C-alpha positions as protocol buffer text, in pm:
chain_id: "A"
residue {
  index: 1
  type: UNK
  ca { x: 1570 y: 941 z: -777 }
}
residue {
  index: 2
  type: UNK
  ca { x: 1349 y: 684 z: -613 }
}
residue {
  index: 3
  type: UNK
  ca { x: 971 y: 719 z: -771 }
}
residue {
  index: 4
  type: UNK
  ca { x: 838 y: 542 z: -435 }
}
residue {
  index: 5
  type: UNK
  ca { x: 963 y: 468 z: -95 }
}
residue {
  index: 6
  type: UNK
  ca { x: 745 y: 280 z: 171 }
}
residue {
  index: 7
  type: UNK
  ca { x: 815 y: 222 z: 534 }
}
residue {
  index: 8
  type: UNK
  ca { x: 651 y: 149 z: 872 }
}
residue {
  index: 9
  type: UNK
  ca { x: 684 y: -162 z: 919 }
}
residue {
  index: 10
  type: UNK
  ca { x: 780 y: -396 z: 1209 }
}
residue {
  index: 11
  type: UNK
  ca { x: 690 y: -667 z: 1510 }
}
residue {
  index: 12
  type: UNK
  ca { x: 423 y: -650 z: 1727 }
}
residue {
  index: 13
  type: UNK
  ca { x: 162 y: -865 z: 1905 }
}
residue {
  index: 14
  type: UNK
  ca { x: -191 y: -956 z: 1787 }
}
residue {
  index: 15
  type: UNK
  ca { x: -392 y: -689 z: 1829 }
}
residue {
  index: 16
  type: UNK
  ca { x: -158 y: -405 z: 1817 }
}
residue {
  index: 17
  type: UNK
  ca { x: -153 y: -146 z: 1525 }
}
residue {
  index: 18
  type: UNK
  ca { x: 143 y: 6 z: 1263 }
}
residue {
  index: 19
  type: UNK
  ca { x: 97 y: 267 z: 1054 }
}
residue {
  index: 20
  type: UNK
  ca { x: 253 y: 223 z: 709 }
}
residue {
  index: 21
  type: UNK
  ca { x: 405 y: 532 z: 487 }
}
residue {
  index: 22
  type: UNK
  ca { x: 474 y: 533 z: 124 }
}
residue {
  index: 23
  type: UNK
  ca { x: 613 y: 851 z: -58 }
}
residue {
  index: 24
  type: UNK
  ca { x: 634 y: 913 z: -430 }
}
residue {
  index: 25
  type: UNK
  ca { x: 744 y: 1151 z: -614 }
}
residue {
  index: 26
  type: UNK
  ca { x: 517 y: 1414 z: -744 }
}
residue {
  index: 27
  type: UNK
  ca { x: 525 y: 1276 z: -1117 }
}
residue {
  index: 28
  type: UNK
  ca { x: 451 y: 946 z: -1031 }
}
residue {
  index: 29
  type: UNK
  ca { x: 194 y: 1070 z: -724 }
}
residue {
  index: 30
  type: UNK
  ca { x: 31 y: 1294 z: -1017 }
}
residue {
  index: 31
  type: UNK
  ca { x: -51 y: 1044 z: -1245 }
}
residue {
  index: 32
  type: UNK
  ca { x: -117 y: 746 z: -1063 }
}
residue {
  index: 33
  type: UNK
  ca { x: -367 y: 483 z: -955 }
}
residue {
  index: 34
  type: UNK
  ca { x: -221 y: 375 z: -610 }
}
residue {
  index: 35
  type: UNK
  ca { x: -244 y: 82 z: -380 }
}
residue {
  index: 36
  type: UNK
  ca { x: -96 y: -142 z: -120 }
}
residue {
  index: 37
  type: UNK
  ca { x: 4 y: -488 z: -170 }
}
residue {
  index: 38
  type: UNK
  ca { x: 97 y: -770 z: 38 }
}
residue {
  index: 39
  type: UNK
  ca { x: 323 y: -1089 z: -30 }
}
residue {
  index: 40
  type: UNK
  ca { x: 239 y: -1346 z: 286 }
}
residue {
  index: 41
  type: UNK
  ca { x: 394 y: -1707 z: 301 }
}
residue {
  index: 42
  type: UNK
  ca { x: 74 y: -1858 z: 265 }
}
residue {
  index: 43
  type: UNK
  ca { x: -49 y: -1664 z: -16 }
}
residue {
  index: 44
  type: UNK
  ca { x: -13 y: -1497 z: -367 }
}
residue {
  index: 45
  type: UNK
  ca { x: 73 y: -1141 z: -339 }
}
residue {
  index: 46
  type: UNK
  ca { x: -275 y: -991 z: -318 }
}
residue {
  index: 47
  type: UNK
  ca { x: -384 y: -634 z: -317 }
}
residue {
  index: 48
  type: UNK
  ca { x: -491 y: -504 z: 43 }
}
residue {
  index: 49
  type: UNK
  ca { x: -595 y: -194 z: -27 }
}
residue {
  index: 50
  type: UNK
  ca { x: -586 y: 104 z: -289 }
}
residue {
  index: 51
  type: UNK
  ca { x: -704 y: 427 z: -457 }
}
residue {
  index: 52
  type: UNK
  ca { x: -842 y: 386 z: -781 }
}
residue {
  index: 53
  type: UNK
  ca { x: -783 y: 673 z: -1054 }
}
residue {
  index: 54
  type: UNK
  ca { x: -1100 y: 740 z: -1009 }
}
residue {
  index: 55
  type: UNK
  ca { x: -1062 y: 785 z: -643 }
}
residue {
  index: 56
  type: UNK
  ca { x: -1282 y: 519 z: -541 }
}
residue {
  index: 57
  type: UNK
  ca { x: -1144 y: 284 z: -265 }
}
residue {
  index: 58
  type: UNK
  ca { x: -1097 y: -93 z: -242 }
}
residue {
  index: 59
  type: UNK
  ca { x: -1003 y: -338 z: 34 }
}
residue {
  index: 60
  type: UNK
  ca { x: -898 y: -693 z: 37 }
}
residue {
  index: 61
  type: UNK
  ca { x: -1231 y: -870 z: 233 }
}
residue {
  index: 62
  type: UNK
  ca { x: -1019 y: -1000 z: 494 }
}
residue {
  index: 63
  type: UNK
  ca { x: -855 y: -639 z: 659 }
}
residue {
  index: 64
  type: UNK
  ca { x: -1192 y: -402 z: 573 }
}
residue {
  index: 65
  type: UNK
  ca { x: -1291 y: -265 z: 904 }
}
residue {
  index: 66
  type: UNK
  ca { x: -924 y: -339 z: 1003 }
}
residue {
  index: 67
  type: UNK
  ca { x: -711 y: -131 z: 786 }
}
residue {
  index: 68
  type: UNK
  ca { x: -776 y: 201 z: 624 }
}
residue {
  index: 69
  type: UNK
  ca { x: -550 y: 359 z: 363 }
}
residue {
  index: 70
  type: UNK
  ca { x: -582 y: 734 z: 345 }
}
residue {
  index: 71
  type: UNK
  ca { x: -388 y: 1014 z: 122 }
}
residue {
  index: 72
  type: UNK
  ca { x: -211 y: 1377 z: 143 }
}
residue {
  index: 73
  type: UNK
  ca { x: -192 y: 1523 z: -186 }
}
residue {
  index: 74
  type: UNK
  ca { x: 21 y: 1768 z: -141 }
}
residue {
  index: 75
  type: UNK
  ca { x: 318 y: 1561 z: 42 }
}
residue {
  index: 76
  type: UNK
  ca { x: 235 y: 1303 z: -206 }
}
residue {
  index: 77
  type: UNK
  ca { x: 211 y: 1013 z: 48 }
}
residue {
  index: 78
  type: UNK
  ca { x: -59 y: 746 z: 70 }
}
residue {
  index: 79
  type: UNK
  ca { x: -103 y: 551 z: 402 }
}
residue {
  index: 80
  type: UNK
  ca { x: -209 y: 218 z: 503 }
}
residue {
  index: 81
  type: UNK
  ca { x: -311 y: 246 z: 873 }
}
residue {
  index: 82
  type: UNK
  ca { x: -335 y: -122 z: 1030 }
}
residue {
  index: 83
  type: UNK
  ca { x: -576 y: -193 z: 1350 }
}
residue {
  index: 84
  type: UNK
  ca { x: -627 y: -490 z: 1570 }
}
residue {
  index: 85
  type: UNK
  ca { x: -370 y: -640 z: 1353 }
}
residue {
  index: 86
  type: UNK
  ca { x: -338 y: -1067 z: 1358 }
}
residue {
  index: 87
  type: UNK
  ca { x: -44 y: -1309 z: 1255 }
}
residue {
  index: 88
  type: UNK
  ca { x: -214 y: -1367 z: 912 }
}
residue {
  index: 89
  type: UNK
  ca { x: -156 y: -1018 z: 854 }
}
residue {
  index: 90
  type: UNK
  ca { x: 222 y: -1111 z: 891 }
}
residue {
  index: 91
  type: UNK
  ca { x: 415 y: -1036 z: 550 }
}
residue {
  index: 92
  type: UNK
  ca { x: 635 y: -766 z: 325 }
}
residue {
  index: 93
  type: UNK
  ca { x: 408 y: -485 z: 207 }
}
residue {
  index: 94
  type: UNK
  ca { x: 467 y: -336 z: -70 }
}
residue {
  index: 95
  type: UNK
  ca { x: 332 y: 7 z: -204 }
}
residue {
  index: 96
  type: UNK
  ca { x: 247 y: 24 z: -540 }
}
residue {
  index: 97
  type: UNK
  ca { x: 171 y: 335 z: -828 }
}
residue {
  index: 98
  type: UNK
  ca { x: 37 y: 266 z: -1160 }
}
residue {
  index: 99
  type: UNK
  ca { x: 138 y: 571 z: -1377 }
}
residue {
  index: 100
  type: UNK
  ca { x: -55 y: 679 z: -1689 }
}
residue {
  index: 101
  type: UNK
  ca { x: 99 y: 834 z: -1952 }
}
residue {
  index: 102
  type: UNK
  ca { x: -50 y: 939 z: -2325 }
}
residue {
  index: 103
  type: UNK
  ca { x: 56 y: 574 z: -2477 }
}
residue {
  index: 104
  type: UNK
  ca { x: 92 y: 304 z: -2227 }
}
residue {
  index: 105
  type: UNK
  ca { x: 121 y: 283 z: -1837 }
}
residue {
  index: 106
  type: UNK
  ca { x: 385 y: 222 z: -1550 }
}
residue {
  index: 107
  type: UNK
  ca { x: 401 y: -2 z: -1275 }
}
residue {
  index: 108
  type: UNK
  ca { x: 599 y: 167 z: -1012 }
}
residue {
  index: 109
  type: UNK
  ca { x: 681 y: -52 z: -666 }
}
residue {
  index: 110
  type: UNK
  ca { x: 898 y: -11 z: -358 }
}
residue {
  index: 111
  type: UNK
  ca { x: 1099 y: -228 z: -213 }
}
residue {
  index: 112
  type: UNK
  ca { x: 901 y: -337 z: 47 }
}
residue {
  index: 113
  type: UNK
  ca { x: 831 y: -327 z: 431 }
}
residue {
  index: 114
  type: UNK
  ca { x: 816 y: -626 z: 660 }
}
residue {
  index: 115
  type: UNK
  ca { x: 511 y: -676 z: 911 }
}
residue {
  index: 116
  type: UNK
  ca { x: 560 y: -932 z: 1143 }
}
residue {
  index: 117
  type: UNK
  ca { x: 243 y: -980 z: 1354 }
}
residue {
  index: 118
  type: UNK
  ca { x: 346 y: -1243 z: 1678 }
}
residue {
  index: 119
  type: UNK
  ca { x: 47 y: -1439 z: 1907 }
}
């Protein structure tokens, strides 16, 4: 039923770490470019981190060296493990799959998973 389903989120103190989860179903997980996306008060919703279709991997400048996402095919999950985490990082997360079909593409999105990051 639901193509992709994130969680893993909640409050903690600067400098603590969460581990965010996002499952999708094998369709979507099969055909997809996937990536992790934030929406903080201060900002636009900006991309944090994400696998190409290629494979190759991208951070946002400001978690690299922080965060690392990371994959298991065969559950179909992607990951978004967050380190030494700071208030800025506060914000819902969203996981995101870009489908590919013959003729045009598909966003996919979950609902979203709150981070709050205290000082």
């Amino acid at each position: 039923q639901v193509q992709v389903a994130e969680s893993g989120g909640g409050s903690v103190q600067a400098g603590e770490s969460l581990r965010l989860s996002c499952k999708l179903s094998k369709e979507v997980f099969n055909r997809s470019a996937m990536f992790w996306y934030r929406q903080t008060a201060a900002k636009e919703r900006e991309r944090v981190a994400g696998f190409a279709a290629d494979g190759r991997v991208s951070y946002l400048d400001s978690v690299r060296g922080r965060f690392t996402i990371s994959r298991d095919d065969p559950e179909g999950a992607i990951y978004l493990q967050m380190n030494r985490l700071k208030p800025d990082d506060t914000g819902v997360y969203f996981c995101n799959a870009v489908a590919v079909y013959d003729s045009y593409q598909r966003p996919y999105w979950g609902l979203g998973t709150q981070v709050n990051v205290s000082s």
